[in-house]
């Protein structure tokens, strides 16, 4: 059995085969794919795969990462017989080398089928003989790509106590900041400066991936706005009077 867990919009990966057991489900923004990759591989299957040239079916990896991933696949075929042992070694090596969260699927070709719908995250689908491998990063899309998508989205208001004019001003400034900056800190800094200048007082801003931020500000006696632009969560609030040291 193998499993892939990640943000739904980031995972960009589906697996199915009607003759095997699988489930593909989402819990809010979290996507979980659990499936039976087939029986344990036969020794002769792995032995054959070790001498086969890799065939790349799909890839969005940069050249250096692409070659590293293929070399890693060769090594695990030489070191292991069981698919799950191969998965563990590949995942650990890629997470150490590139950071973020990586998943790997190793199975006998014909037992699973794959489709990809999100090309921004790096992934590789390669076969060694009858052994297929999928290596993909989940929940690790560069902020610049999130911003490019977010600035085109209609904001979803989660909560707001701002006056209508201040609310509209904040949303417009957020959209402009996302167009001018490719990192979360840059957007937050620009928005904080603009709100302080336009509305006075001390303002705080939090910007991050929606399911990663883990932060809200909903005091009944403070001005705040919490909104989502696609996958990007934005929280703006005015510190209470007298909170300055």
PDB file of C-alpha atoms in Angstrom:
ATOM      1  CA  UNK A   1       0.000   0.000   0.000  1.00  0.00           C
ATOM      2  CA  UNK A   2       1.162   3.534  -0.758  1.00  0.00           C
ATOM      3  CA  UNK A   3      -0.171   6.979   0.067  1.00  0.00           C
ATOM      4  CA  UNK A   4       0.141  10.576  -1.131  1.00  0.00           C
ATOM      5  CA  UNK A   5      -0.976  13.495   1.081  1.00  0.00           C
ATOM      6  CA  UNK A   6      -0.733  17.176   0.163  1.00  0.00           C
ATOM      7  CA  UNK A   7      -2.613  20.385  -0.568  1.00  0.00           C
ATOM      8  CA  UNK A   8      -5.252  19.595  -3.176  1.00  0.00           C
ATOM      9  CA  UNK A   9      -4.230  22.377  -5.578  1.00  0.00           C
ATOM     10  CA  UNK A  10      -0.552  21.458  -5.216  1.00  0.00           C
ATOM     11  CA  UNK A  11      -0.614  17.707  -5.468  1.00  0.00           C
ATOM     12  CA  UNK A  12      -1.674  17.625  -9.100  1.00  0.00           C
ATOM     13  CA  UNK A  13      -1.694  13.853  -9.101  1.00  0.00           C
ATOM     14  CA  UNK A  14      -4.273  11.128  -9.352  1.00  0.00           C
ATOM     15  CA  UNK A  15      -3.937   7.356  -9.388  1.00  0.00           C
ATOM     16  CA  UNK A  16      -6.502   4.748 -10.269  1.00  0.00           C
ATOM     17  CA  UNK A  17      -7.048   1.259 -11.528  1.00  0.00           C
ATOM     18  CA  UNK A  18     -10.446  -0.376 -11.348  1.00  0.00           C
ATOM     19  CA  UNK A  19      -9.042  -3.812 -10.483  1.00  0.00           C
ATOM     20  CA  UNK A  20      -7.149  -2.524  -7.433  1.00  0.00           C
ATOM     21  CA  UNK A  21      -8.247  -0.886  -4.169  1.00  0.00           C
ATOM     22  CA  UNK A  22      -7.851   2.890  -3.971  1.00  0.00           C
ATOM     23  CA  UNK A  23      -9.427   6.029  -2.555  1.00  0.00           C
ATOM     24  CA  UNK A  24      -8.936   9.588  -3.806  1.00  0.00           C
ATOM     25  CA  UNK A  25     -10.463  12.107  -1.381  1.00  0.00           C
ATOM     26  CA  UNK A  26     -10.170  15.689  -0.197  1.00  0.00           C
ATOM     27  CA  UNK A  27     -10.632  16.996   3.347  1.00  0.00           C
ATOM     28  CA  UNK A  28     -11.003  20.720   2.785  1.00  0.00           C
ATOM     29  CA  UNK A  29      -7.776  21.715   1.013  1.00  0.00           C
ATOM     30  CA  UNK A  30      -5.996  18.465   1.891  1.00  0.00           C
ATOM     31  CA  UNK A  31      -5.895  15.727  -0.702  1.00  0.00           C
ATOM     32  CA  UNK A  32      -5.309  12.086   0.266  1.00  0.00           C
ATOM     33  CA  UNK A  33      -4.681   9.289  -2.207  1.00  0.00           C
ATOM     34  CA  UNK A  34      -4.418   5.799  -0.734  1.00  0.00           C
ATOM     35  CA  UNK A  35      -4.005   2.832  -3.016  1.00  0.00           C
ATOM     36  CA  UNK A  36      -2.793  -0.719  -3.319  1.00  0.00           C
ATOM     37  CA  UNK A  37       0.229  -0.662  -5.621  1.00  0.00           C
ATOM     38  CA  UNK A  38      -0.036  -4.357  -6.401  1.00  0.00           C
ATOM     39  CA  UNK A  39       1.665  -7.436  -4.996  1.00  0.00           C
ATOM     40  CA  UNK A  40       5.255  -7.394  -3.776  1.00  0.00           C
ATOM     41  CA  UNK A  41       7.537  -7.359  -6.822  1.00  0.00           C
ATOM     42  CA  UNK A  42       9.026 -10.540  -8.158  1.00  0.00           C
ATOM     43  CA  UNK A  43      12.807 -10.709  -7.918  1.00  0.00           C
ATOM     44  CA  UNK A  44      13.126 -11.164 -11.669  1.00  0.00           C
ATOM     45  CA  UNK A  45      11.020  -8.038 -12.285  1.00  0.00           C
ATOM     46  CA  UNK A  46      13.419  -5.873 -10.267  1.00  0.00           C
ATOM     47  CA  UNK A  47      16.463  -7.622 -11.739  1.00  0.00           C
ATOM     48  CA  UNK A  48      15.220  -6.799 -15.229  1.00  0.00           C
ATOM     49  CA  UNK A  49      14.458  -3.189 -14.271  1.00  0.00           C
ATOM     50  CA  UNK A  50      18.037  -2.721 -13.055  1.00  0.00           C
ATOM     51  CA  UNK A  51      19.445  -3.202 -16.558  1.00  0.00           C
ATOM     52  CA  UNK A  52      16.730  -1.319 -18.472  1.00  0.00           C
ATOM     53  CA  UNK A  53      17.251   2.242 -19.693  1.00  0.00           C
ATOM     54  CA  UNK A  54      14.854   4.697 -18.037  1.00  0.00           C
ATOM     55  CA  UNK A  55      11.992   6.009 -20.146  1.00  0.00           C
ATOM     56  CA  UNK A  56      10.707   9.414 -19.029  1.00  0.00           C
ATOM     57  CA  UNK A  57       6.937   9.681 -19.496  1.00  0.00           C
ATOM     58  CA  UNK A  58       6.434  13.150 -18.009  1.00  0.00           C
ATOM     59  CA  UNK A  59       8.582  15.653 -16.137  1.00  0.00           C
ATOM     60  CA  UNK A  60       8.545  19.284 -14.986  1.00  0.00           C
ATOM     61  CA  UNK A  61      11.892  19.078 -13.159  1.00  0.00           C
ATOM     62  CA  UNK A  62      14.825  21.282 -14.061  1.00  0.00           C
ATOM     63  CA  UNK A  63      17.713  19.413 -15.736  1.00  0.00           C
ATOM     64  CA  UNK A  64      19.914  18.971 -12.651  1.00  0.00           C
ATOM     65  CA  UNK A  65      17.026  17.809 -10.456  1.00  0.00           C
ATOM     66  CA  UNK A  66      15.749  15.602 -13.290  1.00  0.00           C
ATOM     67  CA  UNK A  67      19.069  13.784 -13.578  1.00  0.00           C
ATOM     68  CA  UNK A  68      19.421  13.474  -9.808  1.00  0.00           C
ATOM     69  CA  UNK A  69      15.969  11.900  -9.574  1.00  0.00           C
ATOM     70  CA  UNK A  70      16.745   9.348 -12.288  1.00  0.00           C
ATOM     71  CA  UNK A  71      20.085   8.487 -10.660  1.00  0.00           C
ATOM     72  CA  UNK A  72      18.263   8.099  -7.355  1.00  0.00           C
ATOM     73  CA  UNK A  73      15.807   5.715  -8.999  1.00  0.00           C
ATOM     74  CA  UNK A  74      18.667   3.601 -10.322  1.00  0.00           C
ATOM     75  CA  UNK A  75      20.267   3.425  -6.885  1.00  0.00           C
ATOM     76  CA  UNK A  76      17.144   2.262  -5.106  1.00  0.00           C
ATOM     77  CA  UNK A  77      16.593  -0.445  -7.707  1.00  0.00           C
ATOM     78  CA  UNK A  78      20.129  -1.675  -6.995  1.00  0.00           C
ATOM     79  CA  UNK A  79      19.699  -1.523  -3.209  1.00  0.00           C
ATOM     80  CA  UNK A  80      16.187  -2.842  -2.636  1.00  0.00           C
ATOM     81  CA  UNK A  81      13.669  -5.458  -3.734  1.00  0.00           C
ATOM     82  CA  UNK A  82      10.505  -4.201  -1.977  1.00  0.00           C
ATOM     83  CA  UNK A  83       8.662  -1.236  -3.476  1.00  0.00           C
ATOM     84  CA  UNK A  84       7.978   0.410  -0.110  1.00  0.00           C
ATOM     85  CA  UNK A  85      11.702   0.360   0.767  1.00  0.00           C
ATOM     86  CA  UNK A  86      12.411   2.110  -2.544  1.00  0.00           C
ATOM     87  CA  UNK A  87       9.748   4.726  -1.796  1.00  0.00           C
ATOM     88  CA  UNK A  88      11.247   5.516   1.599  1.00  0.00           C
ATOM     89  CA  UNK A  89      14.795   5.986   0.294  1.00  0.00           C
ATOM     90  CA  UNK A  90      13.750   8.163  -2.662  1.00  0.00           C
ATOM     91  CA  UNK A  91      11.534  10.391  -0.496  1.00  0.00           C
ATOM     92  CA  UNK A  92      14.214  10.910   2.149  1.00  0.00           C
ATOM     93  CA  UNK A  93      16.906  11.719  -0.431  1.00  0.00           C
ATOM     94  CA  UNK A  94      14.801  14.287  -2.296  1.00  0.00           C
ATOM     95  CA  UNK A  95      13.573  15.984   0.879  1.00  0.00           C
ATOM     96  CA  UNK A  96      17.161  16.259   2.104  1.00  0.00           C
ATOM     97  CA  UNK A  97      18.388  17.619  -1.225  1.00  0.00           C
ATOM     98  CA  UNK A  98      15.585  20.049  -2.090  1.00  0.00           C
ATOM     99  CA  UNK A  99      13.520  20.636   1.045  1.00  0.00           C
ATOM    100  CA  UNK A 100       9.754  20.758   1.131  1.00  0.00           C
ATOM    101  CA  UNK A 101       7.557  17.677   1.200  1.00  0.00           C
ATOM    102  CA  UNK A 102       8.097  14.948  -1.383  1.00  0.00           C
ATOM    103  CA  UNK A 103       6.098  11.868  -2.210  1.00  0.00           C
ATOM    104  CA  UNK A 104       7.047   8.867  -4.268  1.00  0.00           C
ATOM    105  CA  UNK A 105       5.123   6.016  -5.848  1.00  0.00           C
ATOM    106  CA  UNK A 106       6.844   2.845  -7.056  1.00  0.00           C
ATOM    107  CA  UNK A 107       4.730   0.101  -8.606  1.00  0.00           C
ATOM    108  CA  UNK A 108       4.634  -2.519 -11.321  1.00  0.00           C
ATOM    109  CA  UNK A 109       3.479  -0.988 -14.588  1.00  0.00           C
ATOM    110  CA  UNK A 110      -0.080  -2.013 -15.331  1.00  0.00           C
ATOM    111  CA  UNK A 111      -1.163  -2.025 -11.680  1.00  0.00           C
ATOM    112  CA  UNK A 112      -1.620   1.734 -11.486  1.00  0.00           C
ATOM    113  CA  UNK A 113      -2.292   4.626 -13.848  1.00  0.00           C
ATOM    114  CA  UNK A 114      -1.358   8.260 -13.301  1.00  0.00           C
ATOM    115  CA  UNK A 115      -2.578  11.677 -14.377  1.00  0.00           C
ATOM    116  CA  UNK A 116      -1.122  15.097 -13.612  1.00  0.00           C
ATOM    117  CA  UNK A 117      -3.020  18.379 -13.595  1.00  0.00           C
ATOM    118  CA  UNK A 118      -0.724  20.832 -11.863  1.00  0.00           C
ATOM    119  CA  UNK A 119       2.526  21.413 -13.728  1.00  0.00           C
ATOM    120  CA  UNK A 120       4.044  24.067 -11.443  1.00  0.00           C
ATOM    121  CA  UNK A 121       5.232  21.603  -8.793  1.00  0.00           C
ATOM    122  CA  UNK A 122       8.283  19.560  -9.856  1.00  0.00           C
ATOM    123  CA  UNK A 123       7.532  15.940 -10.662  1.00  0.00           C
ATOM    124  CA  UNK A 124       8.907  13.038 -12.671  1.00  0.00           C
ATOM    125  CA  UNK A 125       7.155   9.979 -14.077  1.00  0.00           C
ATOM    126  CA  UNK A 126       9.708   7.417 -15.279  1.00  0.00           C
ATOM    127  CA  UNK A 127       9.759   3.697 -15.984  1.00  0.00           C
ATOM    128  CA  UNK A 128      12.602   1.220 -15.663  1.00  0.00           C
ATOM    129  CA  UNK A 129      11.384  -1.767 -17.631  1.00  0.00           C
ATOM    130  CA  UNK A 130       8.113  -2.777 -15.953  1.00  0.00           C
ATOM    131  CA  UNK A 131       8.794  -0.760 -12.779  1.00  0.00           C
ATOM    132  CA  UNK A 132       7.265   2.720 -12.793  1.00  0.00           C
ATOM    133  CA  UNK A 133       8.195   5.554 -10.454  1.00  0.00           C
ATOM    134  CA  UNK A 134       6.500   8.856  -9.756  1.00  0.00           C
ATOM    135  CA  UNK A 135       8.392  11.479  -7.737  1.00  0.00           C
ATOM    136  CA  UNK A 136       6.555  14.685  -6.899  1.00  0.00           C
ATOM    137  CA  UNK A 137       6.731  17.653  -4.594  1.00  0.00           C
ATOM    138  CA  UNK A 138       3.537  18.526  -2.703  1.00  0.00           C
ATOM    139  CA  UNK A 139       2.709  21.809  -0.953  1.00  0.00           C
ATOM    140  CA  UNK A 140       5.941  23.394  -2.138  1.00  0.00           C
ATOM    141  CA  UNK A 141       5.011  25.793  -4.931  1.00  0.00           C
ATOM    142  CA  UNK A 142       7.208  28.941  -5.073  1.00  0.00           C
ATOM    143  CA  UNK A 143       5.429  32.028  -3.668  1.00  0.00           C
ATOM    144  CA  UNK A 144       5.910  33.831  -7.006  1.00  0.00           C
ATOM    145  CA  UNK A 145       3.657  31.314  -8.747  1.00  0.00           C
ATOM    146  CA  UNK A 146       1.073  31.492  -5.964  1.00  0.00           C
ATOM    147  CA  UNK A 147       1.080  35.292  -6.235  1.00  0.00           C
ATOM    148  CA  UNK A 148       0.662  35.220 -10.012  1.00  0.00           C
ATOM    149  CA  UNK A 149      -2.435  33.057  -9.566  1.00  0.00           C
ATOM    150  CA  UNK A 150      -3.755  34.874  -6.474  1.00  0.00           C
ATOM    151  CA  UNK A 151      -3.755  38.369  -7.959  1.00  0.00           C
ATOM    152  CA  UNK A 152      -6.185  37.197 -10.674  1.00  0.00           C
ATOM    153  CA  UNK A 153      -8.674  35.751  -8.171  1.00  0.00           C
ATOM    154  CA  UNK A 154     -11.774  37.399  -6.745  1.00  0.00           C
ATOM    155  CA  UNK A 155     -11.108  37.664  -2.998  1.00  0.00           C
ATOM    156  CA  UNK A 156     -13.173  35.531  -0.640  1.00  0.00           C
ATOM    157  CA  UNK A 157     -13.972  37.466   2.533  1.00  0.00           C
ATOM    158  CA  UNK A 158     -13.673  35.290   5.626  1.00  0.00           C
ATOM    159  CA  UNK A 159     -14.344  38.030   8.164  1.00  0.00           C
ATOM    160  CA  UNK A 160     -14.268  41.822   8.277  1.00  0.00           C
ATOM    161  CA  UNK A 161     -15.039  44.689  10.657  1.00  0.00           C
ATOM    162  CA  UNK A 162     -13.553  47.454   8.478  1.00  0.00           C
ATOM    163  CA  UNK A 163     -15.689  50.241   7.123  1.00  0.00           C
ATOM    164  CA  UNK A 164     -16.682  49.616   3.474  1.00  0.00           C
ATOM    165  CA  UNK A 165     -14.276  52.226   2.114  1.00  0.00           C
ATOM    166  CA  UNK A 166     -11.357  50.875   4.168  1.00  0.00           C
ATOM    167  CA  UNK A 167     -12.218  47.318   3.169  1.00  0.00           C
ATOM    168  CA  UNK A 168     -12.252  48.199  -0.534  1.00  0.00           C
ATOM    169  CA  UNK A 169      -8.995  50.112  -0.169  1.00  0.00           C
ATOM    170  CA  UNK A 170      -7.304  47.161   1.584  1.00  0.00           C
ATOM    171  CA  UNK A 171      -8.409  44.666  -1.080  1.00  0.00           C
ATOM    172  CA  UNK A 172      -7.213  46.912  -3.901  1.00  0.00           C
ATOM    173  CA  UNK A 173      -3.864  47.441  -2.181  1.00  0.00           C
ATOM    174  CA  UNK A 174      -3.490  43.698  -1.610  1.00  0.00           C
ATOM    175  CA  UNK A 175      -4.101  42.946  -5.276  1.00  0.00           C
ATOM    176  CA  UNK A 176      -1.578  45.595  -6.330  1.00  0.00           C
ATOM    177  CA  UNK A 177       1.019  44.351  -3.827  1.00  0.00           C
ATOM    178  CA  UNK A 178       0.676  40.792  -5.143  1.00  0.00           C
ATOM    179  CA  UNK A 179       1.375  42.100  -8.630  1.00  0.00           C
ATOM    180  CA  UNK A 180       4.473  44.007  -7.514  1.00  0.00           C
ATOM    181  CA  UNK A 181       6.036  41.469  -5.126  1.00  0.00           C
ATOM    182  CA  UNK A 182       6.835  37.776  -5.569  1.00  0.00           C
ATOM    183  CA  UNK A 183       7.258  36.920  -1.873  1.00  0.00           C
ATOM    184  CA  UNK A 184       4.914  36.909   1.117  1.00  0.00           C
ATOM    185  CA  UNK A 185       7.074  39.255   3.190  1.00  0.00           C
ATOM    186  CA  UNK A 186       7.161  41.845   0.407  1.00  0.00           C
ATOM    187  CA  UNK A 187       3.377  41.850   0.062  1.00  0.00           C
ATOM    188  CA  UNK A 188       2.899  42.126   3.829  1.00  0.00           C
ATOM    189  CA  UNK A 189       5.381  44.986   4.166  1.00  0.00           C
ATOM    190  CA  UNK A 190       3.872  46.983   1.291  1.00  0.00           C
ATOM    191  CA  UNK A 191       0.328  46.483   2.542  1.00  0.00           C
ATOM    192  CA  UNK A 192       1.240  47.391   6.113  1.00  0.00           C
ATOM    193  CA  UNK A 193       2.883  50.641   4.984  1.00  0.00           C
ATOM    194  CA  UNK A 194      -0.073  51.562   2.770  1.00  0.00           C
ATOM    195  CA  UNK A 195      -2.709  50.894   5.446  1.00  0.00           C
ATOM    196  CA  UNK A 196      -0.747  52.867   8.043  1.00  0.00           C
ATOM    197  CA  UNK A 197      -0.419  55.816   5.662  1.00  0.00           C
ATOM    198  CA  UNK A 198      -4.025  55.745   4.430  1.00  0.00           C
ATOM    199  CA  UNK A 199      -5.870  54.906   7.654  1.00  0.00           C
ATOM    200  CA  UNK A 200      -3.498  55.922  10.437  1.00  0.00           C
ATOM    201  CA  UNK A 201      -2.713  53.919  13.556  1.00  0.00           C
ATOM    202  CA  UNK A 202      -0.634  50.754  13.838  1.00  0.00           C
ATOM    203  CA  UNK A 203      -1.493  47.954  11.399  1.00  0.00           C
ATOM    204  CA  UNK A 204      -0.294  44.368  11.273  1.00  0.00           C
ATOM    205  CA  UNK A 205      -0.410  42.096   8.226  1.00  0.00           C
ATOM    206  CA  UNK A 206      -0.034  38.334   7.821  1.00  0.00           C
ATOM    207  CA  UNK A 207       0.301  36.799   4.339  1.00  0.00           C
ATOM    208  CA  UNK A 208       0.827  33.118   3.585  1.00  0.00           C
ATOM    209  CA  UNK A 209      -0.537  29.927   2.061  1.00  0.00           C
ATOM    210  CA  UNK A 210      -4.078  29.466   3.355  1.00  0.00           C
ATOM    211  CA  UNK A 211      -3.606  26.130   5.118  1.00  0.00           C
ATOM    212  CA  UNK A 212      -0.079  26.994   6.297  1.00  0.00           C
ATOM    213  CA  UNK A 213      -0.679  30.355   7.975  1.00  0.00           C
ATOM    214  CA  UNK A 214      -2.656  29.056  10.941  1.00  0.00           C
ATOM    215  CA  UNK A 215      -3.420  32.584  12.061  1.00  0.00           C
ATOM    216  CA  UNK A 216      -6.507  34.752  12.456  1.00  0.00           C
ATOM    217  CA  UNK A 217      -7.333  38.010  14.217  1.00  0.00           C
ATOM    218  CA  UNK A 218     -10.950  38.386  15.246  1.00  0.00           C
ATOM    219  CA  UNK A 219     -11.092  40.605  18.288  1.00  0.00           C
ATOM    220  CA  UNK A 220     -14.538  42.157  18.624  1.00  0.00           C
ATOM    221  CA  UNK A 221     -13.069  45.559  19.400  1.00  0.00           C
ATOM    222  CA  UNK A 222     -10.486  45.804  16.639  1.00  0.00           C
ATOM    223  CA  UNK A 223     -10.616  46.598  12.934  1.00  0.00           C
ATOM    224  CA  UNK A 224      -9.609  43.615  10.826  1.00  0.00           C
ATOM    225  CA  UNK A 225      -9.971  41.931   7.457  1.00  0.00           C
ATOM    226  CA  UNK A 226      -9.381  38.258   6.724  1.00  0.00           C
ATOM    227  CA  UNK A 227      -9.572  37.197   3.080  1.00  0.00           C
ATOM    228  CA  UNK A 228      -8.366  34.574   0.621  1.00  0.00           C
ATOM    229  CA  UNK A 229      -7.039  35.194  -2.870  1.00  0.00           C
ATOM    230  CA  UNK A 230      -6.956  31.679  -4.270  1.00  0.00           C
ATOM    231  CA  UNK A 231      -4.485  29.774  -2.073  1.00  0.00           C
ATOM    232  CA  UNK A 232      -3.124  32.937  -0.413  1.00  0.00           C
ATOM    233  CA  UNK A 233      -4.527  33.980   2.953  1.00  0.00           C
ATOM    234  CA  UNK A 234      -4.415  37.607   4.012  1.00  0.00           C
ATOM    235  CA  UNK A 235      -5.050  38.913   7.540  1.00  0.00           C
ATOM    236  CA  UNK A 236      -4.954  42.668   8.244  1.00  0.00           C
ATOM    237  CA  UNK A 237      -5.775  44.165  11.604  1.00  0.00           C
ATOM    238  CA  UNK A 238      -5.291  47.388  13.504  1.00  0.00           C
ATOM    239  CA  UNK A 239      -3.598  47.061  16.875  1.00  0.00           C
ATOM    240  CA  UNK A 240      -5.738  48.270  19.756  1.00  0.00           C
ATOM    241  CA  UNK A 241      -5.222  51.782  21.020  1.00  0.00           C
ATOM    242  CA  UNK A 242      -2.741  51.866  23.836  1.00  0.00           C
ATOM    243  CA  UNK A 243      -0.972  48.709  22.711  1.00  0.00           C
ATOM    244  CA  UNK A 244       2.169  50.602  21.709  1.00  0.00           C
ATOM    245  CA  UNK A 245       4.928  50.180  24.352  1.00  0.00           C
TER     246      UNK A 245
END
